[in-house]
Short mmCIF file of C-alpha atoms in Angstrom, two decimals:
data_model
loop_
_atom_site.label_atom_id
_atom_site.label_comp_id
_atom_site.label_asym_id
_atom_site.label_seq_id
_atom_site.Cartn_x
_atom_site.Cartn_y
_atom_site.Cartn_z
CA UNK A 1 0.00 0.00 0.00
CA UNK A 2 1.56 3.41 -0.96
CA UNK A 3 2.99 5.16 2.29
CA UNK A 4 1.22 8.41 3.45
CA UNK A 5 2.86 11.94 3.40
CA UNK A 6 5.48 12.39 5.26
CA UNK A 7 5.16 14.87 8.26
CA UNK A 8 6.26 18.51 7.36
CA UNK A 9 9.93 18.52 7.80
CA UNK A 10 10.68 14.93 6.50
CA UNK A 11 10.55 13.49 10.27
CA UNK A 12 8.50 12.07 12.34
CA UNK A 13 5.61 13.84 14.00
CA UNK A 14 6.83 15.64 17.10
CA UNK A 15 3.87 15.76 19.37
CA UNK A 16 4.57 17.98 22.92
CA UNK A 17 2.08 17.03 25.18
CA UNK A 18 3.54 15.05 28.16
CA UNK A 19 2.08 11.98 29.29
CA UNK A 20 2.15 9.76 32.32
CA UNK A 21 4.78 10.00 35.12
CA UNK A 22 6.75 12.83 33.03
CA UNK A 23 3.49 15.26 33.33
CA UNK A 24 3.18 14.84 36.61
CA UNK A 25 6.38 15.80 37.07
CA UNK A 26 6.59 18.71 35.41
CA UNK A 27 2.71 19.59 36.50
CA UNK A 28 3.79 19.72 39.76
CA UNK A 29 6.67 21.71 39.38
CA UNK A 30 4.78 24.01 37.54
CA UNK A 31 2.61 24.85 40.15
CA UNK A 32 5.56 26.93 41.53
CA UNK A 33 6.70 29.45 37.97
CA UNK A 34 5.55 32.42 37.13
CA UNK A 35 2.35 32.26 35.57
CA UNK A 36 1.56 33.91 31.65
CA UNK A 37 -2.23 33.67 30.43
CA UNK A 38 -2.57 33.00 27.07
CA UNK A 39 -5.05 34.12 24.35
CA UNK A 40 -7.36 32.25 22.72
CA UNK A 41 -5.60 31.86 19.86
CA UNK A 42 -2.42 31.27 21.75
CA UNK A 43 -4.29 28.47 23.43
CA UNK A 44 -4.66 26.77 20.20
CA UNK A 45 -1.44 27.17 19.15
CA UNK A 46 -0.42 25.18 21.82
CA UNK A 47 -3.01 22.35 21.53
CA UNK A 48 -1.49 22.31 18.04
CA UNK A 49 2.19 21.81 19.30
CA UNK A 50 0.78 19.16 21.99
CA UNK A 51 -0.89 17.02 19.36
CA UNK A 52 1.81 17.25 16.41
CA UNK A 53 -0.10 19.10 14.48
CA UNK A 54 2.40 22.22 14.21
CA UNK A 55 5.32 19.68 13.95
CA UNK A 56 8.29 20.46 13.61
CA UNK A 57 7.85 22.93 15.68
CA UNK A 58 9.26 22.54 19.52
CA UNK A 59 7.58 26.11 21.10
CA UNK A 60 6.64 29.79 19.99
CA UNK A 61 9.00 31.41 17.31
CA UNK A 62 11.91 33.71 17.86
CA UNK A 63 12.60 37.29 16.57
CA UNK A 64 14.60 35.61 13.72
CA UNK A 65 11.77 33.22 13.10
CA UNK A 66 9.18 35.88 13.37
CA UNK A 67 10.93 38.06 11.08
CA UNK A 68 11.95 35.33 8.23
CA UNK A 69 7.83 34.07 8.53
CA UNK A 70 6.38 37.16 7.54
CA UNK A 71 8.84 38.61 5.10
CA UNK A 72 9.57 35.21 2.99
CA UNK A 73 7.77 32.46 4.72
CA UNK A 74 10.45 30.62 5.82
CA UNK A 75 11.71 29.78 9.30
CA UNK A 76 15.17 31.18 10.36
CA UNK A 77 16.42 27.36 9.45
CA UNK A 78 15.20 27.65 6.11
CA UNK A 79 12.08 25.57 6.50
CA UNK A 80 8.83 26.49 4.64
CA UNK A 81 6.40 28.32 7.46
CA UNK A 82 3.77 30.81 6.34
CA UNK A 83 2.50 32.39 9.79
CA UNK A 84 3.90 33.27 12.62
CA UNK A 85 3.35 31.07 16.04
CA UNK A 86 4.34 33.54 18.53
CA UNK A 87 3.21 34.30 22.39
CA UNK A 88 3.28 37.64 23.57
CA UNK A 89 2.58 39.40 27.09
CA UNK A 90 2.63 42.83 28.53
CA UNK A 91 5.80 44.95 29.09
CA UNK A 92 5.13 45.24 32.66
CA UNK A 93 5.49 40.71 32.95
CA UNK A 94 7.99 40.75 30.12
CA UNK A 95 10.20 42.58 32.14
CA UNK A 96 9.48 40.41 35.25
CA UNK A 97 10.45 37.42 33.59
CA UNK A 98 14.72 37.10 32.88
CA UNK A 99 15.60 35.25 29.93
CA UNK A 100 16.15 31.68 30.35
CA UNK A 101 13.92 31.22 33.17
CA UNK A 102 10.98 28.61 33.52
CA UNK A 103 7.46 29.94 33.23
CA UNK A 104 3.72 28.66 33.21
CA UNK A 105 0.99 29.19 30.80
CA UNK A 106 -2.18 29.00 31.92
CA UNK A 107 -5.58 29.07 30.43
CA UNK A 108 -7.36 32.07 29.56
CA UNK A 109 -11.10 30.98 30.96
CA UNK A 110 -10.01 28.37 33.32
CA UNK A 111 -6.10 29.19 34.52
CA UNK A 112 -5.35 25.61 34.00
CA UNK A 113 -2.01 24.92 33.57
CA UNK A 114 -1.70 24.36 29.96
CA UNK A 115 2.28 23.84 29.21
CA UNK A 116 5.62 25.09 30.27
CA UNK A 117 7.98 27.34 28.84
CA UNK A 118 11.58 27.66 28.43
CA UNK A 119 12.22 31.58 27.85
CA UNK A 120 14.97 32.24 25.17
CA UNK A 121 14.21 35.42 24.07
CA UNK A 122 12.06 38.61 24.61
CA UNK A 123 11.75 41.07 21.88
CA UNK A 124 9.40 43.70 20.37
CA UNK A 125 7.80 43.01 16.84
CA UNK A 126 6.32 46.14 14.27
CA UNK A 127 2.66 45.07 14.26
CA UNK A 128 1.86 46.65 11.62
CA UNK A 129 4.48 45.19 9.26
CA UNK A 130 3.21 41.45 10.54
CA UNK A 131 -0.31 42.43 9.85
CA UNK A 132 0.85 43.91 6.52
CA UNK A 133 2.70 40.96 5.54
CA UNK A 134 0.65 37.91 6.70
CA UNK A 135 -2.73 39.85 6.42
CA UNK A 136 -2.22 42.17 3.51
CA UNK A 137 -3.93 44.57 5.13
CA UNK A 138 -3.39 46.79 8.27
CA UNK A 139 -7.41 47.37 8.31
CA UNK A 140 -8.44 47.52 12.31
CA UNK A 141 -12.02 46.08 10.71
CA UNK A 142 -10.54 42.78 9.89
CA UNK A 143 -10.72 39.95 12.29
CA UNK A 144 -6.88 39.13 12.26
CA UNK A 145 -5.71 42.35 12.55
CA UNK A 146 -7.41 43.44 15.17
CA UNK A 147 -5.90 40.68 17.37
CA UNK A 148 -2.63 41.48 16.41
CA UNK A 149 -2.59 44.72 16.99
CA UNK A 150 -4.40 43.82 20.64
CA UNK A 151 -1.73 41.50 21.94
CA UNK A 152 0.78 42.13 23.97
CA UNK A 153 3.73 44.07 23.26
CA UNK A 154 6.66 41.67 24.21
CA UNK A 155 6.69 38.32 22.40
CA UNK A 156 8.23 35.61 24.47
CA UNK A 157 10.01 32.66 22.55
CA UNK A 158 11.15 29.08 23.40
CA UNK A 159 10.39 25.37 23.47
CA UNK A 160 7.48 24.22 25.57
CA UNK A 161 6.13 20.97 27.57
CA UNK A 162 2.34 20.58 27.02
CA UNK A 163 0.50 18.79 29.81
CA UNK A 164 -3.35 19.86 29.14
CA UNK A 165 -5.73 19.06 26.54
CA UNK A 166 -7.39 22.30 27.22
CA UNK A 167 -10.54 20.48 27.49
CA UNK A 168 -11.16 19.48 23.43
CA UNK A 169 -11.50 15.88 23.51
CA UNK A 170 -14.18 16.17 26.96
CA UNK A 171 -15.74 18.44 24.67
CA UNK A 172 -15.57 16.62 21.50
CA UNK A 173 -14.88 13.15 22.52
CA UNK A 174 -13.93 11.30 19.49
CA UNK A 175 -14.07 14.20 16.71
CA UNK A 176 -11.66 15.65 18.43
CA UNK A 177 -8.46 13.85 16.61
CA UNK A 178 -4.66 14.08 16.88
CA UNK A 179 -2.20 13.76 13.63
CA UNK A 180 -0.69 10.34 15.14
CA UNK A 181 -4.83 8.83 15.20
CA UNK A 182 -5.82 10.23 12.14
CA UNK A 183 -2.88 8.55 9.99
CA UNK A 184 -3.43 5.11 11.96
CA UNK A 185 -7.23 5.64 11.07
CA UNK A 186 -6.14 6.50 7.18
CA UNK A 187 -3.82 3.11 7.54
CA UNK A 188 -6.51 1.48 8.89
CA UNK A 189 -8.98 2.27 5.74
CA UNK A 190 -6.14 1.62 3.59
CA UNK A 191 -6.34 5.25 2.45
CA UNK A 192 -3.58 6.80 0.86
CA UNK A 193 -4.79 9.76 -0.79
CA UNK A 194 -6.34 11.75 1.30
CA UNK A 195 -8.26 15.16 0.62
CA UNK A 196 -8.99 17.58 3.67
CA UNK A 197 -11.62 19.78 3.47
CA UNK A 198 -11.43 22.69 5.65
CA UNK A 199 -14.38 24.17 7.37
CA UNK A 200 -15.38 26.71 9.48
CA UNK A 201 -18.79 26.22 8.36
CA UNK A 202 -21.63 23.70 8.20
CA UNK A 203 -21.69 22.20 4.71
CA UNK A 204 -23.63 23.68 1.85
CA UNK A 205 -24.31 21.90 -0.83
CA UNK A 206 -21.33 23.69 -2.54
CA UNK A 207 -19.62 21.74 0.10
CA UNK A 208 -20.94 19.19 -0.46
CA UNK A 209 -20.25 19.29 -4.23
CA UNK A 210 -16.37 19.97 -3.30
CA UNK A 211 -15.97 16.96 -1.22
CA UNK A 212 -17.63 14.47 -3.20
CA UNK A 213 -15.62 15.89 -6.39
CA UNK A 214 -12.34 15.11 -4.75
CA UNK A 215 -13.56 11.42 -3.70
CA UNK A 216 -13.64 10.98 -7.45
CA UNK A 217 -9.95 10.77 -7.38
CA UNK A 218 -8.93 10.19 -4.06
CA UNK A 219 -9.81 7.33 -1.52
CA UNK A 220 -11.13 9.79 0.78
CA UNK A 221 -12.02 12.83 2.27
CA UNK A 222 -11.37 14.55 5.75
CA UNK A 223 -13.72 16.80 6.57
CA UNK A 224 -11.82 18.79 9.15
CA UNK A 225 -13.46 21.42 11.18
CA UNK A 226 -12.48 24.26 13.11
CA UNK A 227 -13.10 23.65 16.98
CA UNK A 228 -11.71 26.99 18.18
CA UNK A 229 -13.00 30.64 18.53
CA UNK A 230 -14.54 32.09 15.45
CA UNK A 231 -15.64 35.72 14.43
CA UNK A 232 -19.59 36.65 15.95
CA UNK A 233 -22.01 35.28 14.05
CA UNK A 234 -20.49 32.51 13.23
CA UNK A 235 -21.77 28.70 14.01
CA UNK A 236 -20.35 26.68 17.26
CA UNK A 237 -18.44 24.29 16.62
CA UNK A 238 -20.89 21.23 18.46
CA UNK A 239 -23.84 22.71 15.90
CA UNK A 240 -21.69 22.65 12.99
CA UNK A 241 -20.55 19.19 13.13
CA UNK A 242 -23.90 17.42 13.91
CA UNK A 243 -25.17 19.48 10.70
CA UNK A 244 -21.90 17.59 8.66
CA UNK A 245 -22.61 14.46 10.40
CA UNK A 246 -26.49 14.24 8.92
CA UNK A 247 -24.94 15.44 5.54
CA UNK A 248 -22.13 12.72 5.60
CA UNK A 249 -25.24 9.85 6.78
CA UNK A 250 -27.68 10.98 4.66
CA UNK A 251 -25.45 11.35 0.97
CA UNK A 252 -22.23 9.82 0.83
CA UNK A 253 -20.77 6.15 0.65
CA UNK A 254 -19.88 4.48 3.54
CA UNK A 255 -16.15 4.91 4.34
CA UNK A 256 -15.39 7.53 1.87
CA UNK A 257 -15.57 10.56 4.43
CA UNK A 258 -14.03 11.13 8.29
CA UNK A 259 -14.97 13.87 10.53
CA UNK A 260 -12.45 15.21 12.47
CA UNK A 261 -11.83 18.65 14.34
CA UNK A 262 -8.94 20.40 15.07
CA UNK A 263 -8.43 22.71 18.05
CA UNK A 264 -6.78 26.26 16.59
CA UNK A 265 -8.71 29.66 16.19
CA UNK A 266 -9.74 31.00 13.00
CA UNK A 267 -7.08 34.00 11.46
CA UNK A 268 -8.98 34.85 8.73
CA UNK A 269 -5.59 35.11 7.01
CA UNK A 270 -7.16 34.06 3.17
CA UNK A 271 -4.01 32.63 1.27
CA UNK A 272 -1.52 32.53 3.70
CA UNK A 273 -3.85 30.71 6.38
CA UNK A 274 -4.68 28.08 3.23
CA UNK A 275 -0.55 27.55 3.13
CA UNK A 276 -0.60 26.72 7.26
CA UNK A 277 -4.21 24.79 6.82
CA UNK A 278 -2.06 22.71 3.85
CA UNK A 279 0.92 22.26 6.15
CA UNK A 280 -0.75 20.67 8.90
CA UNK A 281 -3.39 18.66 7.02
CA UNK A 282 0.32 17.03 5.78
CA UNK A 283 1.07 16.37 9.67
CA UNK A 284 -2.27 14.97 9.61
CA UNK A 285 -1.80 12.71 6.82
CA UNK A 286 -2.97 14.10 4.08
CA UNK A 287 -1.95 14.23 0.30
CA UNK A 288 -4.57 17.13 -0.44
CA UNK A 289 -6.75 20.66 0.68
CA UNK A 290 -9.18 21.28 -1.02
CA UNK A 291 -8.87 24.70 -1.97
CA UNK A 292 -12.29 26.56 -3.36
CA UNK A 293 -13.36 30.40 -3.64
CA UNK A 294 -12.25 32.85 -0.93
CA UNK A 295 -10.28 29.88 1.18
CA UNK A 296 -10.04 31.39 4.91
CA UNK A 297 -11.20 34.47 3.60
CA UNK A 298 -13.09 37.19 5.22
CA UNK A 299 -14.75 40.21 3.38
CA UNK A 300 -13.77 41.60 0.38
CA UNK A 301 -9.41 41.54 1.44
CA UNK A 302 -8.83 39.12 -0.53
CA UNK A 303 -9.43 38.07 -4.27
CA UNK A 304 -12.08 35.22 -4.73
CA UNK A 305 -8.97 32.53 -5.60
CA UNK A 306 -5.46 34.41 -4.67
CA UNK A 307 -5.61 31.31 -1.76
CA UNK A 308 -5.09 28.94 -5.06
CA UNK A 309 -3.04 31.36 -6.75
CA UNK A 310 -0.45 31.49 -3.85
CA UNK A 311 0.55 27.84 -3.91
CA UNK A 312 1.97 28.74 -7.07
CA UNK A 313 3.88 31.51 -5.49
CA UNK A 314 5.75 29.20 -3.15
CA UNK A 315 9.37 27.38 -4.20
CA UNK A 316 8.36 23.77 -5.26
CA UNK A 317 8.91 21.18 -2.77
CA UNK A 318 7.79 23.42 0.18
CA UNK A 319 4.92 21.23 1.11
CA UNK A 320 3.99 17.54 0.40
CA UNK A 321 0.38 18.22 0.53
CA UNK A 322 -0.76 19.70 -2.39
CA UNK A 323 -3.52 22.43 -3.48
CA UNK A 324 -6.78 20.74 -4.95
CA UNK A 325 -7.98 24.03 -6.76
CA UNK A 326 -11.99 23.70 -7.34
CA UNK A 327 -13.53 26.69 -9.30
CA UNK A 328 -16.68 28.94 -8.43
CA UNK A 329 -19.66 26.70 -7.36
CA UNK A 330 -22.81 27.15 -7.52
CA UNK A 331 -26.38 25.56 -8.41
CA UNK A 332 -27.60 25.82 -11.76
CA UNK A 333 -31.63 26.15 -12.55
CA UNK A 334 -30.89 24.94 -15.98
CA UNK A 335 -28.29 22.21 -15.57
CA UNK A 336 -30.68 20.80 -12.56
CA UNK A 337 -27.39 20.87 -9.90
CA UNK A 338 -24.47 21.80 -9.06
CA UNK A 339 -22.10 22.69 -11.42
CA UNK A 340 -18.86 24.79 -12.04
CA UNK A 341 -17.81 27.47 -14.38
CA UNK A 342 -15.83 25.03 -16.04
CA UNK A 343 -18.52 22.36 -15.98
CA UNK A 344 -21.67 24.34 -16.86
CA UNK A 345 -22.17 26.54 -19.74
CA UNK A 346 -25.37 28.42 -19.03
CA UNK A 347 -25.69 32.21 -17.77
CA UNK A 348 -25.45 33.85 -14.11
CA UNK A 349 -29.17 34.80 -14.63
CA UNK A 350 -29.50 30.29 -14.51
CA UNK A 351 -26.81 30.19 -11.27
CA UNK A 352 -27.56 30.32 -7.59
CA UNK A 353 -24.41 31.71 -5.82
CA UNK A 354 -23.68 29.90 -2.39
CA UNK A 355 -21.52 31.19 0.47
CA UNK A 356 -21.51 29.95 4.41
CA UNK A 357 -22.17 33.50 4.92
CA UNK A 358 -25.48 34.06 2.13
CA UNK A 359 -26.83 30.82 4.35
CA UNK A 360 -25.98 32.07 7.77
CA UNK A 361 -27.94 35.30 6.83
CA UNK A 362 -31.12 33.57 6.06
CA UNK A 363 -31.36 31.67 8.89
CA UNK A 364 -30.34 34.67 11.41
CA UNK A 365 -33.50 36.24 9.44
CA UNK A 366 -35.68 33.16 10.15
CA UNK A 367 -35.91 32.18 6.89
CA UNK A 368 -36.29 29.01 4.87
CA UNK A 369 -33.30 27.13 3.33
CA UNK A 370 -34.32 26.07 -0.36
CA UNK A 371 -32.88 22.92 -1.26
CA UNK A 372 -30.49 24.49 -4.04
CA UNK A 373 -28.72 25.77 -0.54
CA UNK A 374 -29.12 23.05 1.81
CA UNK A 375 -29.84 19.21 2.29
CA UNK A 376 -33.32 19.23 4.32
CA UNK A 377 -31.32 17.28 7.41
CA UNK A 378 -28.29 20.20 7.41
CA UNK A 379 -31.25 22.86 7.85
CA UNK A 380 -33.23 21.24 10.42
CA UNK A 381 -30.31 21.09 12.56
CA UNK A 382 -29.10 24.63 11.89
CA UNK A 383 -32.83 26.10 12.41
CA UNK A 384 -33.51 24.56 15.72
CA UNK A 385 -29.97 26.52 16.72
CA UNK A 386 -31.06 29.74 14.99
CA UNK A 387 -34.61 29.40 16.79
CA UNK A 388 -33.27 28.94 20.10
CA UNK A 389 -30.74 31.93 20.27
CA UNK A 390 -32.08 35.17 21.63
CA UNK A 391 -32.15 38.46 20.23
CA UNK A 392 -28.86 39.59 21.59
CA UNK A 393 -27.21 36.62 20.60
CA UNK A 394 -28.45 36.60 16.98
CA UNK A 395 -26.08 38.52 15.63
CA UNK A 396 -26.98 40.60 12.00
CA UNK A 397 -24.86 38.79 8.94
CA UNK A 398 -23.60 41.59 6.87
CA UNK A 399 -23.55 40.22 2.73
CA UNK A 400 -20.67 42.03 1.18
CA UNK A 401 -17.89 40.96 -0.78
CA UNK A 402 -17.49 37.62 -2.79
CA UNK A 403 -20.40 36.52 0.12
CA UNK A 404 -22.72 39.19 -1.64
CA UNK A 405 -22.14 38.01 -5.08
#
C-alpha cells in the first residue's frame, strides 16, 4: 500500500504534550513558575504543538523566526512556514520574567495549567508590518488584525512541555483527533490519498459538491473542522458538526468521508492561512486541501482565488500536501445541480451563488433554506440553533464581498 505523506519537515511527528509520570512531574513543578495567560488563539497554538499538528515545531517562534515568517515564509532554518506562532505578554510581565527562566501558561477561561515554557528570548515586533505581511492589510475592521494589533507588546520565545488538553477531547470526545490517530485511522482504511476539506462552516451543498468531487480521485475525504474561537455570528463548533454528520449519513458512501476537528482559532488570514491549513493537514496525513473560492477568507481583502493562486507563489517542494484548486460553485436552474464554471455553460441569470455566509444570513433572518442551498437534514439542525438563540445573541450577517455576489 503506498505510504502516506510524510510529516512537514521529513521526520517524524513531534507531538509535545507530556504523558504519564513525566506530566506529573513537570505539573507539579509548575505549580511553583511564574504564571503567563494565554489568548485564545495562543491556546490553540499550543493544543497544536501538543498534538503534532504544528510539527516540527518545539515552542513559539523567535525574533529571527518571526521576522523570516512574515517577510519570505520561511523559518530562520530555512524551512517552509507561512505564519507566525508567537506568544506575547505585557511589558510590565515581560520585564518580570529574565531570559532563560521557567514559566507557566495558563488558560485564559479556566487558569489551568496548559504547558511550560523555556524563555529564550524577549523582543518587540512592528505590528503593523506582521499584519501587513501575513494579512495584507493593516485594516483595524478585519478579524486578524485586530488581534494582532491587541496582543501584547513583548513576544516571548522558546520550546514548551504541554500537559493539558485544554478540554477538546471532553468536549468533542472522538471528533476531536490528533495527527498520530488520524494517519493510523487513514492506515486502517487503507487510504492513501487523502483530501482535507477545511471548514469553518456547516456544509452547503457547494460543500458538499467539493468533497464528493475530490472522492472521485482520491480514496477519501477529511472533513476537518475548526473547533476553536470564530468571528460573531459565526456557528459553534458542536452545531456545525452534527449538521456535517447528517450530511455525511444521509449522501455519501460508507467509508469515503471522516470527521475530524482540530483545536486552533480561525485568522482569517485568506491565502496565507490556506498555506498553514495545507501544512498541517500534511502532519495529519494528508496528500490534499481542497482549496475553493475565498479559502479562509473574510470580506472583500482578498481576491475570490489568490488562496489557489499562492501555492503557485511558493518554491516547489515546500509542502507535500498539495492544493486541490476547485472553481466557483454554484447551483444551476438549468443544468438541474451543481455545477462549475468550467462544468456548466449556461448564464449567471440560470446560477444560484452559495456562500456559508449568504446561508448564515437567512437563517439569522428566520428564513427558509431552499434545497439548491441546503440538504433538508443540514437545515433542520441549523434552524432549531437559529430558533433557540435570543435576540442579543443573533447577531446581523452583513452580505458584502465575494459573500454578496
Amino acid at each position: 500500500m503506498p505510504a502516506l505523506v510524510n510529516p512537514h519537515g521529513g521526520s517524524a511527528l513531534k507531538p509535545l504534550l507530556l504523558e504519564a509520570t513525566a506530566r506529573t512531574d513537570v505539573l507539579a513543578r509548575a505549580q511553583s513558575l511564574p504564571r503567563v495567560r494565554v489568548s485564545s488563539r495562543e491556546k490553540g497554538d499550543l493544543m497544536m504543538l501538543g498534538i503534532g499538528g504544528f510539527t516540527p515545531l518545539d515552542g513559539f517562534m523567535t525574533h529571527g523566526d518571526w521576522e523570516r515568517v512574515c517577510d519570505g515564509m520561511k523559518l530562520a532554518s530555512g524551512l517552509f512556514w507561512p505564519i507566525p506562532i508567537t506568544l506575547s505578554t505585557g511589558k510590565a510581565t515581560a520585564d518580570s520574567i529574565r531570559t532563560g527562566a521557567e514559566i507557566a501558561l495558563v488558560d485564559p477561561e479556566s487558569d489551568e495549567i496548559l504547558a511550560t515554557m523555556r524563555i529564550t528570548e524577549k523582543y518587540s515586533i512592528d505590528k503593523a508590518h506582521e499584519c501587513a505581511m501575513v494579512f495584507r492589510t493593516t485594516d483595524a475592521d478585519h478579524p486578524g488584525v485586530k488581534m494582532v494589533m491587541e496582543q501584547g507588546e513583548v513576544n516571548l520565545a522558546g520550546p514548551v512541555q504541554v500537559l493539558s488538553s485544554g478540554g477538546f477531547p471532553e468536549k468533542y470526545g472522538a471528533l476531536y483527533m490528533t495527527p498520530a490517530q488520524t494517519r493510523a485511522l487513514f492506515e486502517s482504511l487503507g487510504w492513501s490519498r487523502i483530501a482535507a476539506f477545511q471548514t469553518r462552516n456547516p456544509m452547503h451543498r457547494s460543500h458538499e459538491y467539493l468533497a464528493k468531487v475530490a472522492i472521485e480521485v482520491c480514496d477519501g475525504v477529511l472533513v476537518h473542522s475548526l473547533l476553536g474561537a470564530l468571528k460573531p455570528g459565526d456557528i459553534p463548533a458542536d452545531v456545525r458538526t452534527r449538521a456535517i454528520a447528517s450530511l455525511i449519513e444521509g449522501y455519501f458512501v460508507k467509508k469515503t468521508v471522516v470527521q475530524a476537528g482540530y483545536p486552533l482559532d480561525m485568522r482569517y488570514a485568506g491565502p496565507r492561512e490556506a498555506l498553514l491549513h495545507a501544512l498541517f493537514r500534511q502532519n495529519y496525513g494528508c496528500s490534499h486541501l481542497i482549496v475553493g473560492r475565498d479559502h479562509a477568507g473574510v470580506g472583500d481583502y482578498y481576491g475570490p482565488f489568490d488562496a489557489q493562486k499562492i501555492f503557485d507563489e511558493i518554491p516547489k517542494g515546500s509542502l507535500e500536501t498539495v492544493n486541490m484548486n476547485i472553481d466557483w460553485t454554484f447551483w444551476c436552474n438549468k443544468c438541474g445541480g451543481m455545477a462549475s464554471q468550467r462544468t456548466c455553460p449556461h448564464t449567471k441569470d440560470d446560477r444560484i451563488l452559495l456562500s456559508g455566509t449568504k446561508v448564515r444570513a437567512m437563517l439569522s433572518e428566520g428564513q427558509d433554506l431552499p434545497v439548491e442551498f441546503s440538504r433538508p437534514e443540514v437545515a433542520k439542525v441549523l434552524q432549531k440553533y437559529y430558533a433557540g438563540l435570543s435576540a442579543e445573541q443573533n447577531v446581523k450577517i452583513e452580505l458584502k464581498g465575494h459573500s454578496a455576489a
